[in-house]
PDB file of C-alpha atoms in Angstrom:
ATOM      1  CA  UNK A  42     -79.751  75.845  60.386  1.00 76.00           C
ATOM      2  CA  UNK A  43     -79.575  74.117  57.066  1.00 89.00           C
ATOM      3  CA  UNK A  44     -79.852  76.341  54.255  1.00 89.00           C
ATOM      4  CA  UNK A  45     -81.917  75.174  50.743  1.00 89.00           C
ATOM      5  CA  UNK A  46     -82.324  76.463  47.348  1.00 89.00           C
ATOM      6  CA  UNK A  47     -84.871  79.631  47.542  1.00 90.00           C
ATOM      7  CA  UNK A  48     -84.993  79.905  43.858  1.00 93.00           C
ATOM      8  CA  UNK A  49     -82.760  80.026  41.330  1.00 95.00           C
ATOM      9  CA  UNK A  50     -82.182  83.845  39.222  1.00 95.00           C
ATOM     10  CA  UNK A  51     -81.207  83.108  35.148  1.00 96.00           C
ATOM     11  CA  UNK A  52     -80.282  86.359  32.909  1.00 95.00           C
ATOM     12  CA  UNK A  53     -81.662  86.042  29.886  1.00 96.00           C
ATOM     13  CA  UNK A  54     -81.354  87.852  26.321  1.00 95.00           C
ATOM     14  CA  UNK A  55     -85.092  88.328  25.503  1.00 96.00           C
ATOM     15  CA  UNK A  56     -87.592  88.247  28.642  1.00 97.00           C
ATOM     16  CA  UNK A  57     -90.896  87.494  26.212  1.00 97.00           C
ATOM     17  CA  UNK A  58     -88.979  84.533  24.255  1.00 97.00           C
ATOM     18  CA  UNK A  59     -87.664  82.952  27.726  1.00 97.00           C
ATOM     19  CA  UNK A  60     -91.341  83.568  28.997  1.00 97.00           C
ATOM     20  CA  UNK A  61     -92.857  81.827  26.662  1.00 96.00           C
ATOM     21  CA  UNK A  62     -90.220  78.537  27.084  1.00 98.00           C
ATOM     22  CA  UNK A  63     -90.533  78.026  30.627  1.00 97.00           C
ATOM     23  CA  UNK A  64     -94.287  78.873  30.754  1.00 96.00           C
ATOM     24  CA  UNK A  65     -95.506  77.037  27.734  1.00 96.00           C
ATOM     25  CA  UNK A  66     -93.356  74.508  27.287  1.00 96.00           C
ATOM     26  CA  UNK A  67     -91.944  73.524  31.082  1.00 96.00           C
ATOM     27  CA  UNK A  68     -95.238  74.730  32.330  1.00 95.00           C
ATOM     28  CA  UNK A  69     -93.925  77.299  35.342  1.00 95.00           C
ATOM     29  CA  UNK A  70     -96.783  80.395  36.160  1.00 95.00           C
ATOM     30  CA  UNK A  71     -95.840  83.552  36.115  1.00 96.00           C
ATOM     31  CA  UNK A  72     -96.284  84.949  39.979  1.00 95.00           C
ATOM     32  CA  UNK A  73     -94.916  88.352  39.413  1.00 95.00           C
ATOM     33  CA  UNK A  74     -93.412  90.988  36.778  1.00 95.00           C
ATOM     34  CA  UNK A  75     -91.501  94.150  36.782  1.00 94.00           C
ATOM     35  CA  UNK A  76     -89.142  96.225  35.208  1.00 92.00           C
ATOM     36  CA  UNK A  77     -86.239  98.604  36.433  1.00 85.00           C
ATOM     37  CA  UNK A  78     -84.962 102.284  35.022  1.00 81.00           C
ATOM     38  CA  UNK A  79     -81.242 102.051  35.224  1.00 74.00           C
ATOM     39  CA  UNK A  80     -78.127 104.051  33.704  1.00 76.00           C
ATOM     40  CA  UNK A  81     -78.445 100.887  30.836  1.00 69.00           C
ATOM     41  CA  UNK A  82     -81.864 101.357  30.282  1.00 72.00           C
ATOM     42  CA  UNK A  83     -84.904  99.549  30.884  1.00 79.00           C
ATOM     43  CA  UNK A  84     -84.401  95.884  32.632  1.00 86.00           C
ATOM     44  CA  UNK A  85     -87.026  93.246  32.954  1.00 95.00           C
ATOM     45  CA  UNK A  86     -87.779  90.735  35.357  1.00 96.00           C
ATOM     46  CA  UNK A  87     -90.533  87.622  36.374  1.00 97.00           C
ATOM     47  CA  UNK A  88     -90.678  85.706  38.914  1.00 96.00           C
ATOM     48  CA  UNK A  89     -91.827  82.045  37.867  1.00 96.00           C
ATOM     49  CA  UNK A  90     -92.936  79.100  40.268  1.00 95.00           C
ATOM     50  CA  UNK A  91     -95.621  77.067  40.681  1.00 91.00           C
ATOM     51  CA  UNK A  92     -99.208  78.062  40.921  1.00 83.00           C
ATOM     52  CA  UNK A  93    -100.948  76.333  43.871  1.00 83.00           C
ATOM     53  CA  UNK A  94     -98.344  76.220  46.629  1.00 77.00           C
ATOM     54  CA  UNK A  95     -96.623  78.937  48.581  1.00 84.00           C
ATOM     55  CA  UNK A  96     -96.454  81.711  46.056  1.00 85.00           C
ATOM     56  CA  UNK A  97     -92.994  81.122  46.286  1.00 90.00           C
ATOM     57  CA  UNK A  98     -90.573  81.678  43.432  1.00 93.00           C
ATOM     58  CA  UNK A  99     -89.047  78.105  41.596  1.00 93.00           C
ATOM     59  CA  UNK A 100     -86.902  81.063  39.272  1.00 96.00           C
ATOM     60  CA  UNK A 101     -85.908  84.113  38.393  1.00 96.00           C
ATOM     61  CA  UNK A 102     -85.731  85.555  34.447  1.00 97.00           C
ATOM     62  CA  UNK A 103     -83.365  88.874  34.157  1.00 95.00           C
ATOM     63  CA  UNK A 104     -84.020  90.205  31.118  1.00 94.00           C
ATOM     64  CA  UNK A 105     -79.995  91.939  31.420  1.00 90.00           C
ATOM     65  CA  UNK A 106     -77.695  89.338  29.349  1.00 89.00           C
ATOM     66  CA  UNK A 107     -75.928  90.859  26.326  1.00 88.00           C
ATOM     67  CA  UNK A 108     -75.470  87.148  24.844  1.00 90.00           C
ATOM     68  CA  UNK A 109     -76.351  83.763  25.132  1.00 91.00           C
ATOM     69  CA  UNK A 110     -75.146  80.837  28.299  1.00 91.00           C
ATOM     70  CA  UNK A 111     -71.458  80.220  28.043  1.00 90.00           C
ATOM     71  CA  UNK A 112     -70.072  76.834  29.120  1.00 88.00           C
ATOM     72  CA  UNK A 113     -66.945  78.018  29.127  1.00 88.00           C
ATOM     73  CA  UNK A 114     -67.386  80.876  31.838  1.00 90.00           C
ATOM     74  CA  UNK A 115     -67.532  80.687  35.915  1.00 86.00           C
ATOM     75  CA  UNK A 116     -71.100  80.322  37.114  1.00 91.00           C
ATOM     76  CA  UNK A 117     -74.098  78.467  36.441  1.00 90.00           C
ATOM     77  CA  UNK A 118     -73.418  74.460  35.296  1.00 92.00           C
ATOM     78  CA  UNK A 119     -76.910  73.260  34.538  1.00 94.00           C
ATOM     79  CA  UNK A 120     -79.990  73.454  36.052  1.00 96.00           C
ATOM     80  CA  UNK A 121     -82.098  70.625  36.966  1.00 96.00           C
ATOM     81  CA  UNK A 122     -85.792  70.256  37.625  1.00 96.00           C
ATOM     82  CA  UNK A 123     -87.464  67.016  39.546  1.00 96.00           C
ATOM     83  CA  UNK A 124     -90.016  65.039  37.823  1.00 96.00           C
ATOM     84  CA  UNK A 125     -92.660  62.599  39.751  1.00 96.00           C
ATOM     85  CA  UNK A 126     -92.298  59.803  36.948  1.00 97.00           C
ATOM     86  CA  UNK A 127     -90.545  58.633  33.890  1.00 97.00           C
ATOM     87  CA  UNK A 128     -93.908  58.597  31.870  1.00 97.00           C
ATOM     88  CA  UNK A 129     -93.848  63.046  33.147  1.00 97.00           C
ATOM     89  CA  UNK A 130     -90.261  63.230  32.001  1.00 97.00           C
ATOM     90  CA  UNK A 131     -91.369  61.583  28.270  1.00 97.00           C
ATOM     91  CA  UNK A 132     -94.232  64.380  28.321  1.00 97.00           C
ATOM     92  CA  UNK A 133     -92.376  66.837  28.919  1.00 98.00           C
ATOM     93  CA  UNK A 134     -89.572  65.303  26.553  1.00 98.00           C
ATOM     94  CA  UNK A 135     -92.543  65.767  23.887  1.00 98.00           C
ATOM     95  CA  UNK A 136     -93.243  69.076  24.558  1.00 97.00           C
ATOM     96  CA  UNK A 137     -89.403  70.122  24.518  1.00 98.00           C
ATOM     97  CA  UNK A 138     -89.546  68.299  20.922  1.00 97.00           C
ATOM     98  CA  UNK A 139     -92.267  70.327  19.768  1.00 97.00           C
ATOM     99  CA  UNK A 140     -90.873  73.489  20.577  1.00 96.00           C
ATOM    100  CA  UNK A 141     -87.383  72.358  18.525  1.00 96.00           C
ATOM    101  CA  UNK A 142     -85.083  72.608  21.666  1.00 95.00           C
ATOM    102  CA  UNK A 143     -81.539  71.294  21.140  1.00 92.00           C
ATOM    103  CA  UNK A 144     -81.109  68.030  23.061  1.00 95.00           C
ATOM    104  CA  UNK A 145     -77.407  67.153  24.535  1.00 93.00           C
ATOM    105  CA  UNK A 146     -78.745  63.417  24.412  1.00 94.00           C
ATOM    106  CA  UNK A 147     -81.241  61.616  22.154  1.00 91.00           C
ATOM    107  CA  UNK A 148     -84.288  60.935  24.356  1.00 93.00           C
ATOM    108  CA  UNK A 149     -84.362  59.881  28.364  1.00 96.00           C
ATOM    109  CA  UNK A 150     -80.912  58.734  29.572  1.00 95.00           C
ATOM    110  CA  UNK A 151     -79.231  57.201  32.419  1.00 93.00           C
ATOM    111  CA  UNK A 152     -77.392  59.456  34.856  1.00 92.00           C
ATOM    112  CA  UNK A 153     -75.025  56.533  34.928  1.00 88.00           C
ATOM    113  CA  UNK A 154     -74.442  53.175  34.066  1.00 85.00           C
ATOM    114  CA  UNK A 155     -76.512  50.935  36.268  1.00 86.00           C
ATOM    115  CA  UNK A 156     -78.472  54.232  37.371  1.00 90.00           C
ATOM    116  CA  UNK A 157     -81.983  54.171  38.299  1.00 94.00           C
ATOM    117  CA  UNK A 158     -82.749  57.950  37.989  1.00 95.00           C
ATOM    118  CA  UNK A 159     -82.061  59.506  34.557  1.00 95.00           C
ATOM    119  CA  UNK A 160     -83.515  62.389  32.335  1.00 96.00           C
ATOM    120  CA  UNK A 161     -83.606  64.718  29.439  1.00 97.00           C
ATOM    121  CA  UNK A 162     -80.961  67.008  28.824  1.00 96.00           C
ATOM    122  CA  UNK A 163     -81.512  70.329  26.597  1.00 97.00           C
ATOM    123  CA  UNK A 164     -80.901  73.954  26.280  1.00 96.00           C
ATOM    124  CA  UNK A 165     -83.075  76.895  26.429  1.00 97.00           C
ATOM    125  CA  UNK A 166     -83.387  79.901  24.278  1.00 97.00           C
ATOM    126  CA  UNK A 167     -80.195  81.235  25.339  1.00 97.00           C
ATOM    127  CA  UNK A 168     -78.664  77.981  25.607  1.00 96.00           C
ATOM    128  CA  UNK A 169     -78.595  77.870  29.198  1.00 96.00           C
ATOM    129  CA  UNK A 170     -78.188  73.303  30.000  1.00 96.00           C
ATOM    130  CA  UNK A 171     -81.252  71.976  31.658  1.00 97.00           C
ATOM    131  CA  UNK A 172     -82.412  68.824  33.205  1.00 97.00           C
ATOM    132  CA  UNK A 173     -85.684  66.996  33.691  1.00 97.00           C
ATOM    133  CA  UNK A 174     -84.892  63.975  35.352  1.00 97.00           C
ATOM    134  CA  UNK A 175     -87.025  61.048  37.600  1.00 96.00           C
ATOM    135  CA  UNK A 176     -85.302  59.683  40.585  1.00 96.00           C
ATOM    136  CA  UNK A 177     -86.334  56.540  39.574  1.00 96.00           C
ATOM    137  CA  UNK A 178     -87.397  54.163  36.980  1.00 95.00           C
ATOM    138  CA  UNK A 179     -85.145  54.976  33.870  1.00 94.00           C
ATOM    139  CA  UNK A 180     -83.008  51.649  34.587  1.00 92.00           C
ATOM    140  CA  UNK A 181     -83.341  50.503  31.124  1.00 93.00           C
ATOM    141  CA  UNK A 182     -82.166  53.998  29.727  1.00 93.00           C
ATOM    142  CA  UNK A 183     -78.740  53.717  27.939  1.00 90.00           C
ATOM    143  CA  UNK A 184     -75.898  55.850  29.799  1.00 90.00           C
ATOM    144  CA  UNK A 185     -74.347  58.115  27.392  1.00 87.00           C
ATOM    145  CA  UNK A 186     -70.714  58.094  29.302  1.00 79.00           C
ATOM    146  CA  UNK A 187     -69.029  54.732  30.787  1.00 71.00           C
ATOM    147  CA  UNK A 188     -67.833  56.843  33.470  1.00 74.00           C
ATOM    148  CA  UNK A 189     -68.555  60.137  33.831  1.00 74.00           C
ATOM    149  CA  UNK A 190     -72.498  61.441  35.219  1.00 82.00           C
ATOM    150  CA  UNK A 191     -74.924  62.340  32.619  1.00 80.00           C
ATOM    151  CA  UNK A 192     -75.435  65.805  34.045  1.00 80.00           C
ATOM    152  CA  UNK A 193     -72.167  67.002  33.123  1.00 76.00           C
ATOM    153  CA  UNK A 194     -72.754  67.198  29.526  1.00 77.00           C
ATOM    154  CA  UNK A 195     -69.506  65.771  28.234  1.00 66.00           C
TER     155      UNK A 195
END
């Protein structure tokens, strides 16, 4: 048995703010909502994915973090989503511009030198690192390390 991603579960500091980011602006449905009565209080959850498909969850928002992504802690790196084309990772590089997201790079980049898949790289609400790369056709994208992969966000 070979085990694969089933979806992918992000805390988050304000449910409606991170809702509104990954639905409106990265373009995920909403498949499912719900909240929990714990000893902390109320907790809030949705379950985001794609709407024609399975029904099956892409991601997870927790609505449980007391502050924003830390780069500096054990856990979560980056996340990366798959786009069909270069000309779908400039639309959604638009979109990510109109909303005033902080990029780590200016524009679609290499994920090496010499690459042929590359991306955007950017942060959410809570500063969590995401990806929206092509496996191909971003040859003539500039690398923004010599040596190092794009993803790590040196």
């Amino acid at each position: 048995m070979t085990l694969r991603t089933g979806h992918v579960g992000l805390n988050v500091t304000d449910l409606d703010r991170s809702l509104a980011f990954y639905r409106d602006v990265l373009g995920f449905g909403v498949l499912g909502e719900g909240k929990e009565e714990g000893e902390e209080g109320e907790r809030r959850y949705a379950f985001l994915g794609p709407l024609s498909g399975d029904g099956r969850p892409v991601l997870t928002l927790w609505q449980q973090a007391g502050g924003g992504f830390d780069a500096a802690r054990a856990g979560l790196h980056h996340l990366a989503f798959e786009a069909d084309s270069l000309e779908r990772v400039r639309e959604y590089e638009s979109a990510l511009r109109e909303y005033g997201v902080t990029f780590a790079h200016d524009g679609v980049v290499a994920h090496r030198e010499g690459a042929v898949s590359g991306g955007v790289f950017f942060h959410d609400p809570d500063g969590t690192r995401l990806e929206i790369f092509t496996a191909s056709g971003a040859e003539e994208a500039p690398a923004p390390n010599g040596s190092a992969p794009t993803c790590g966000f040196f």
